[in-house]
Short mmCIF file of C-alpha atoms in Angstrom, two decimals:
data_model
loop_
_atom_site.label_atom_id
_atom_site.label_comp_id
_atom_site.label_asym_id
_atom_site.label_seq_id
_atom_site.Cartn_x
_atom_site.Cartn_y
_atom_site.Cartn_z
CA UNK A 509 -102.74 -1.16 71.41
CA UNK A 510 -104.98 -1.81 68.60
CA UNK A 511 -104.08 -3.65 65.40
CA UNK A 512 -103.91 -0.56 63.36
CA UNK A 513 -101.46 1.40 65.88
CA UNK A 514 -99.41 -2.33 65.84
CA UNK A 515 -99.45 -1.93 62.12
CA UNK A 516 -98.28 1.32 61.42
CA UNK A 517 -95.60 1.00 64.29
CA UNK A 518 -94.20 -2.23 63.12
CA UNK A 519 -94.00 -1.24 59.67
CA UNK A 520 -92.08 1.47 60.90
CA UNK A 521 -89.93 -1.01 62.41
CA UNK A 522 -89.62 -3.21 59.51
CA UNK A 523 -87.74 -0.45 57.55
CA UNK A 524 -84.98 0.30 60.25
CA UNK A 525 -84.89 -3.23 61.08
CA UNK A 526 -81.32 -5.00 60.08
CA UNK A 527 -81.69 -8.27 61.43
CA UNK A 528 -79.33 -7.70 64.18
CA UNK A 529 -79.01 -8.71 67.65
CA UNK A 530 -78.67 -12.60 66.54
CA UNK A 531 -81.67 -12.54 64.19
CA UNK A 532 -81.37 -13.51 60.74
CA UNK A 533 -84.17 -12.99 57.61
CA UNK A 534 -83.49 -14.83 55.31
CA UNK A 535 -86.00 -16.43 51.99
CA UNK A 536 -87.06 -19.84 51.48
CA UNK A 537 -84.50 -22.20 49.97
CA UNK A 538 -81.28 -20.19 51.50
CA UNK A 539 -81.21 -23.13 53.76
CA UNK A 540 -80.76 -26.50 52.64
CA UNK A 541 -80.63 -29.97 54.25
CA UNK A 542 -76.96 -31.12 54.31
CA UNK A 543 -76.14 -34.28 52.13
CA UNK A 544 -76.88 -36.67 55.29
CA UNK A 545 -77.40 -40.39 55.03
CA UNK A 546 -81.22 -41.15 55.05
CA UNK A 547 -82.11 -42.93 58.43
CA UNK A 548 -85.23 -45.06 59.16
CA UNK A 549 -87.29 -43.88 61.96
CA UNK A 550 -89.59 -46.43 64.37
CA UNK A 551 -92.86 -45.49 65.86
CA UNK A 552 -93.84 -45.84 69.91
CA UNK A 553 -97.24 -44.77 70.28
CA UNK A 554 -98.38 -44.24 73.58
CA UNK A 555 -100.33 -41.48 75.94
CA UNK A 556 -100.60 -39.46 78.65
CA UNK A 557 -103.54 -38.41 81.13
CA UNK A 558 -102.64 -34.75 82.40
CA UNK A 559 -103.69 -33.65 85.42
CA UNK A 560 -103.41 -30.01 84.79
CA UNK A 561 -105.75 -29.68 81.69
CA UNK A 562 -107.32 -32.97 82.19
CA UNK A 563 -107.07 -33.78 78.83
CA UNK A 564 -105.52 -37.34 77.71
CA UNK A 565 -103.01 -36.95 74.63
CA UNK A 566 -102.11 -39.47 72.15
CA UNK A 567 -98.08 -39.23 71.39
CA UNK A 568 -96.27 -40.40 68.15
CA UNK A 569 -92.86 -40.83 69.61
CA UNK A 570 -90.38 -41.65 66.80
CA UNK A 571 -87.15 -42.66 67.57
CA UNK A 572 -84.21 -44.11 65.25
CA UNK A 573 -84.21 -47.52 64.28
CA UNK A 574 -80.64 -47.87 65.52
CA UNK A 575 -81.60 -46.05 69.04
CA UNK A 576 -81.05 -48.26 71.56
CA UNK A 577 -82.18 -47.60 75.09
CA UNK A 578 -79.49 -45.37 77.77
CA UNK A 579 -77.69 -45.30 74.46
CA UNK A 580 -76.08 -41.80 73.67
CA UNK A 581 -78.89 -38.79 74.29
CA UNK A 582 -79.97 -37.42 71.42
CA UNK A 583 -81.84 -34.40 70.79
CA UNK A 584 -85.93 -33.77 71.53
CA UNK A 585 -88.32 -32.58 69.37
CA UNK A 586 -92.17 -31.70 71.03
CA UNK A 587 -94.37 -31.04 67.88
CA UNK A 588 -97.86 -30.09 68.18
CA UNK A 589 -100.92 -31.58 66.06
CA UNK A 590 -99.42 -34.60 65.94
CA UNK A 591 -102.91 -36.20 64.31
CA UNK A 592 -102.38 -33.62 61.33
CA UNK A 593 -98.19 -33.72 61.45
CA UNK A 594 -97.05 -36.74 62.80
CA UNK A 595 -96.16 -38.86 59.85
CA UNK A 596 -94.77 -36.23 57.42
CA UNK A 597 -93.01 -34.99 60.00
CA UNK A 598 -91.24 -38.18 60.54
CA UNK A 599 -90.38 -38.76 56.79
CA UNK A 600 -88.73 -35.52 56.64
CA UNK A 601 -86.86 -36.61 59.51
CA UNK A 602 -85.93 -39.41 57.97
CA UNK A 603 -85.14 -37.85 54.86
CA UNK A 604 -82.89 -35.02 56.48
CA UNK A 605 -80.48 -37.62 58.39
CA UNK A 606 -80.68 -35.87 61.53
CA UNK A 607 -80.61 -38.57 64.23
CA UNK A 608 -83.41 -37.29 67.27
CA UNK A 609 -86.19 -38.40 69.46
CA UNK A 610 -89.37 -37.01 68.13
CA UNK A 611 -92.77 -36.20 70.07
CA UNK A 612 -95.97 -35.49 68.18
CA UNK A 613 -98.30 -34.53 70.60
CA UNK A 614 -102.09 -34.90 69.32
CA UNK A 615 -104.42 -32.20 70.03
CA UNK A 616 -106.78 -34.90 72.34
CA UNK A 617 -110.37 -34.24 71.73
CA UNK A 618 -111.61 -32.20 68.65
CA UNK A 619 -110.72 -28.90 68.43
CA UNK A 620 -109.12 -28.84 71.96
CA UNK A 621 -106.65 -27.07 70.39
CA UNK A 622 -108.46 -24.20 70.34
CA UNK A 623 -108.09 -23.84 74.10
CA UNK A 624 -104.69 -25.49 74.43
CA UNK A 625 -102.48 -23.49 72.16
CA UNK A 626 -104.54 -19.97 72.99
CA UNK A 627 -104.66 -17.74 75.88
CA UNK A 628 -105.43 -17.97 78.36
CA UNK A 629 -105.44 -21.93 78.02
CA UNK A 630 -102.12 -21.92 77.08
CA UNK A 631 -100.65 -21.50 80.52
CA UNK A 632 -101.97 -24.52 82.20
CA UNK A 633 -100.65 -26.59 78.20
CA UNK A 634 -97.15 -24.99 79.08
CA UNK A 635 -97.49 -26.31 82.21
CA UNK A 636 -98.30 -29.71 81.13
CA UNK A 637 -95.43 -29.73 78.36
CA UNK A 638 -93.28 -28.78 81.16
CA UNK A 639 -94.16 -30.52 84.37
CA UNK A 640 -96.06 -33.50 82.89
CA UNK A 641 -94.37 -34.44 79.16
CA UNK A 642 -90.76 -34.01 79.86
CA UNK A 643 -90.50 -35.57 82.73
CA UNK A 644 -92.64 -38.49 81.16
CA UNK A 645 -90.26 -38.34 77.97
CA UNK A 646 -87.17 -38.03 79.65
CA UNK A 647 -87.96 -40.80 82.05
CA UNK A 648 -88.45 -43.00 78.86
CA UNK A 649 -85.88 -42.29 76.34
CA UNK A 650 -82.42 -41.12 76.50
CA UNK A 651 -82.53 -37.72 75.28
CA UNK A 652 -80.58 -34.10 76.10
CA UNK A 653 -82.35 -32.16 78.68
CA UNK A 654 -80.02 -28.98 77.11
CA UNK A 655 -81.61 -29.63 73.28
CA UNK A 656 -85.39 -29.78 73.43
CA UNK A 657 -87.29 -27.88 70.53
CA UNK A 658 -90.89 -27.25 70.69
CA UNK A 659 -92.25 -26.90 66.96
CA UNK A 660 -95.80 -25.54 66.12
CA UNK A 661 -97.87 -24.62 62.98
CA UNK A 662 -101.11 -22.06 63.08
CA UNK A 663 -102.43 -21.94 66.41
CA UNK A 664 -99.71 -23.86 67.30
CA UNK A 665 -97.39 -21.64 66.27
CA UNK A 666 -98.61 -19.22 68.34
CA UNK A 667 -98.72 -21.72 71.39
CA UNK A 668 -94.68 -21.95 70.47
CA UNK A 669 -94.27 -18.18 69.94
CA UNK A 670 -96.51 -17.95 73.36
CA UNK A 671 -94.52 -20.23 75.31
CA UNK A 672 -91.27 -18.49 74.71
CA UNK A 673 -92.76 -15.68 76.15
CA UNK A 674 -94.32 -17.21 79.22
CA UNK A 675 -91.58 -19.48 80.02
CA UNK A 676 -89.50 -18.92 83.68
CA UNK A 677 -86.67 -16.53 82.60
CA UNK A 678 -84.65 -18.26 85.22
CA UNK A 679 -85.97 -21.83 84.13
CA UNK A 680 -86.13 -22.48 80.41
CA UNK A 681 -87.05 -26.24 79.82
CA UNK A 682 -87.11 -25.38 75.89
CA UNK A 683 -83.77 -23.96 73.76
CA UNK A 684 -85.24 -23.82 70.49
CA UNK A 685 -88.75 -22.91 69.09
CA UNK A 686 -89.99 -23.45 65.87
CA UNK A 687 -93.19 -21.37 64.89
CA UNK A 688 -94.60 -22.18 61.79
CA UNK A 689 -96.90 -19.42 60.46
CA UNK A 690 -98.35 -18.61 63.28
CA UNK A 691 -101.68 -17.02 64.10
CA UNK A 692 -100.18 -13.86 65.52
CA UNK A 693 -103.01 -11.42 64.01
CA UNK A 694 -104.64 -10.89 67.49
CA UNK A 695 -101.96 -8.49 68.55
CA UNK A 696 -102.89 -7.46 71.39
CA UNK A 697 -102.55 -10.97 73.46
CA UNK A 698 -99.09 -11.12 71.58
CA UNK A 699 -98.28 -7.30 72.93
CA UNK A 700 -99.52 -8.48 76.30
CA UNK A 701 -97.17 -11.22 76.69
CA UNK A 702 -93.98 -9.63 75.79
CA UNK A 703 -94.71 -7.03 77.57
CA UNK A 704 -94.96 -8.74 80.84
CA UNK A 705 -91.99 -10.81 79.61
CA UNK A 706 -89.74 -7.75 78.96
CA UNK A 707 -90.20 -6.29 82.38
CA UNK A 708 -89.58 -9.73 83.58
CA UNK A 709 -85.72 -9.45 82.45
CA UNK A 710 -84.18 -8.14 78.92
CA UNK A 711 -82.40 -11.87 78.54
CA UNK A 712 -83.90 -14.46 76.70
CA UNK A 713 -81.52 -17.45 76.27
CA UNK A 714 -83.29 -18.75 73.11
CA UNK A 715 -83.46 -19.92 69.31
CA UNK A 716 -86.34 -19.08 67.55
CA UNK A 717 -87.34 -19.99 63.85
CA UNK A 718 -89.94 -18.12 63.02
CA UNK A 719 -91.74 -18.33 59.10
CA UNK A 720 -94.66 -17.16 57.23
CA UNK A 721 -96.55 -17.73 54.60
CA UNK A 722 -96.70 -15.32 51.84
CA UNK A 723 -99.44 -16.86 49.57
CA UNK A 724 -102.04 -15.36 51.53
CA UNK A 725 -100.93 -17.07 55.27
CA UNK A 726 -99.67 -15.06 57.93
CA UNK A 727 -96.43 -13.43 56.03
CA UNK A 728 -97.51 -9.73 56.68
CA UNK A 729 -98.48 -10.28 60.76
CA UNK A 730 -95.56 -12.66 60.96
CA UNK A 731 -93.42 -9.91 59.37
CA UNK A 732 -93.86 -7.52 62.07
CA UNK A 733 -93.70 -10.01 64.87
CA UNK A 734 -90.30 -10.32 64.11
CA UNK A 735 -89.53 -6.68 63.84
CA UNK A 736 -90.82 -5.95 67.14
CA UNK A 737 -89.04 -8.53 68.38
CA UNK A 738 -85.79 -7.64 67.19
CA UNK A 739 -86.51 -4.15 68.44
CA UNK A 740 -86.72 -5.11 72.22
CA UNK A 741 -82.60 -6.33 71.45
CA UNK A 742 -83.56 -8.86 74.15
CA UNK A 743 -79.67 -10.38 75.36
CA UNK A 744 -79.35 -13.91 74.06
CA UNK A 745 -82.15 -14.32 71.56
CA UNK A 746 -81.34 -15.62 68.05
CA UNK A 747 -84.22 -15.03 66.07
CA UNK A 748 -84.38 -16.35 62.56
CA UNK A 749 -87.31 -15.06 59.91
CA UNK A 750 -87.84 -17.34 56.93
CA UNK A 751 -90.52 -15.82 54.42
CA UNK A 752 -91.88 -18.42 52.38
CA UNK A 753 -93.49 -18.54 49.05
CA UNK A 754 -96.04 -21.17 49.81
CA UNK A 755 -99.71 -21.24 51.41
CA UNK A 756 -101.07 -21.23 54.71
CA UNK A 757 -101.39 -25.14 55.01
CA UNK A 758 -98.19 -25.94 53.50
CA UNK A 759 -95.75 -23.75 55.87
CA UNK A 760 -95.84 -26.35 58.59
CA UNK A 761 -93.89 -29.25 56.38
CA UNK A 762 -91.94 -26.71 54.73
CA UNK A 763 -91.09 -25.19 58.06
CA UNK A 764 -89.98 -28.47 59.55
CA UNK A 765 -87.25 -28.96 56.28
CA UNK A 766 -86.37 -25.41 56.59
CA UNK A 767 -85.55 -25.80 60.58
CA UNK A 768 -83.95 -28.59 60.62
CA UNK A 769 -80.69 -28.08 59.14
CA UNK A 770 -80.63 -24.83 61.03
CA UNK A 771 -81.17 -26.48 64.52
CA UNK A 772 -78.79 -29.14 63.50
CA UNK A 773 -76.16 -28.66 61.47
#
């Protein structure tokens, strides 16, 4: 299906489109950060040596001050570009008073996230995320196996939107996924994927905040992402469209505000 057909289809969409189905659309500022206590965060930083894209990644793992080791679980956040979002990432964490265990993942070597967060590299970074990182993470710090997020901006946005797509239906190792204004133009490797997904099963146990940029970002492809999502009605999946009025390069802080208070209220 070319990008034209994809166009003129999902505007279609767009008009009958009510937001059903557990999806919400909703602008930028409906959703504000509670009045929560500011909370200081502390920085591990560490790595990890994959042996599925052979690629070694820096982490920024940021945990409460207060956190104290086989203390209570907390929540897990994997965020990609970590060497771009690591440390305003962090101070809106702090900011928001949400107590979690963040994990800013850094691309590795220059531009590898080109590969990475793309197909078809995508499936052996899923892999990785999945059968290398969590069990690392988890084996570390004292988090909730039933509240990881995976949060990505651009092409990692796509790599978030991708990996909701390609995960197990019968295995899902992520509940929520944030995907920032994601590079979602090249429609038909987005097509591709949910159509193998779909005939996969029509249930998709998952949270999905999805935004885009309407200052000349990805507002318009992001737009009918979400309509032809909510048009497949998949059983389960709460998907939440936040159009905001800001530029490409600026959707991934605002993003990370924006989701917060909805993936933790």
């Amino acid at each position: 299906m070319n990008k034209l057909f994809f166009s003129i289809l999902l505007s279609a969409m767009l008009f009958g489109c009510g937001g059903g189905g557990g999806g919400a659309n909703v602008n930028e500022g409906d959703n504000v950060l509670s009045q929560k206590k500011p909370q200081p965060y502390k920085l591990d930083s560490t790595e990890i040596a994959s042996s599925i894209t052979n690629i070694t990644y820096k982490l920024d793992i940021y945990v409460p001050v207060e956190y104290q080791a086989g203390g209570a679980p907390l929540p897990v956040i994997y965020a990609s570009d970590g060497q771009w979002r690591s440390n305003s990432y962090k101070g809106i964490l702090e900011s928001s008073g949400v107590s979690a265990v963040l994990v800013a993942i850094h691309e590795g070597p220059k531009s590898r996230r080109n590969i990475d967060y793309l197909t078809p590299g995508v499936y052996d970074y899923y892999e990785f995320l999945t059968q290398e990182l969590i069990p690392f993470v988890e084996s570390e710090y004292s988090v909730l196996p039933t509240n990881r997020t995976l949060v990505g901006h651009s092409y990692g946005g796509a790599m978030s939107f991708y990996s909701m797509l390609i995960a197990d239906p019968n295995r899902s190792y992520f509940d929520n996924f944030v995907s920032a204004d994601p590079s979602v133009a090249d429609t038909e490797t987005l097509l591709k994927l949910e159509e193998e997904r779909f005939h996969l099963s029509k249930k998709m146990n998952s949270r999905m905040i999805l935004t885009g940029a309407m200052k000349g970002g990805n507002g318009p492809d992001v737009e009918m992402a979400y309509a032809y999502m909510q048009n497949r009605k998949y059983e389960g999946l709460n998907i939440t469209l936040i159009k905001q009025d800001v530029t490409h390069d600026h959707s991934a802080d605002q993003t990370f505000k924006d989701a917060l208070p909805l993936l933790f209220p």
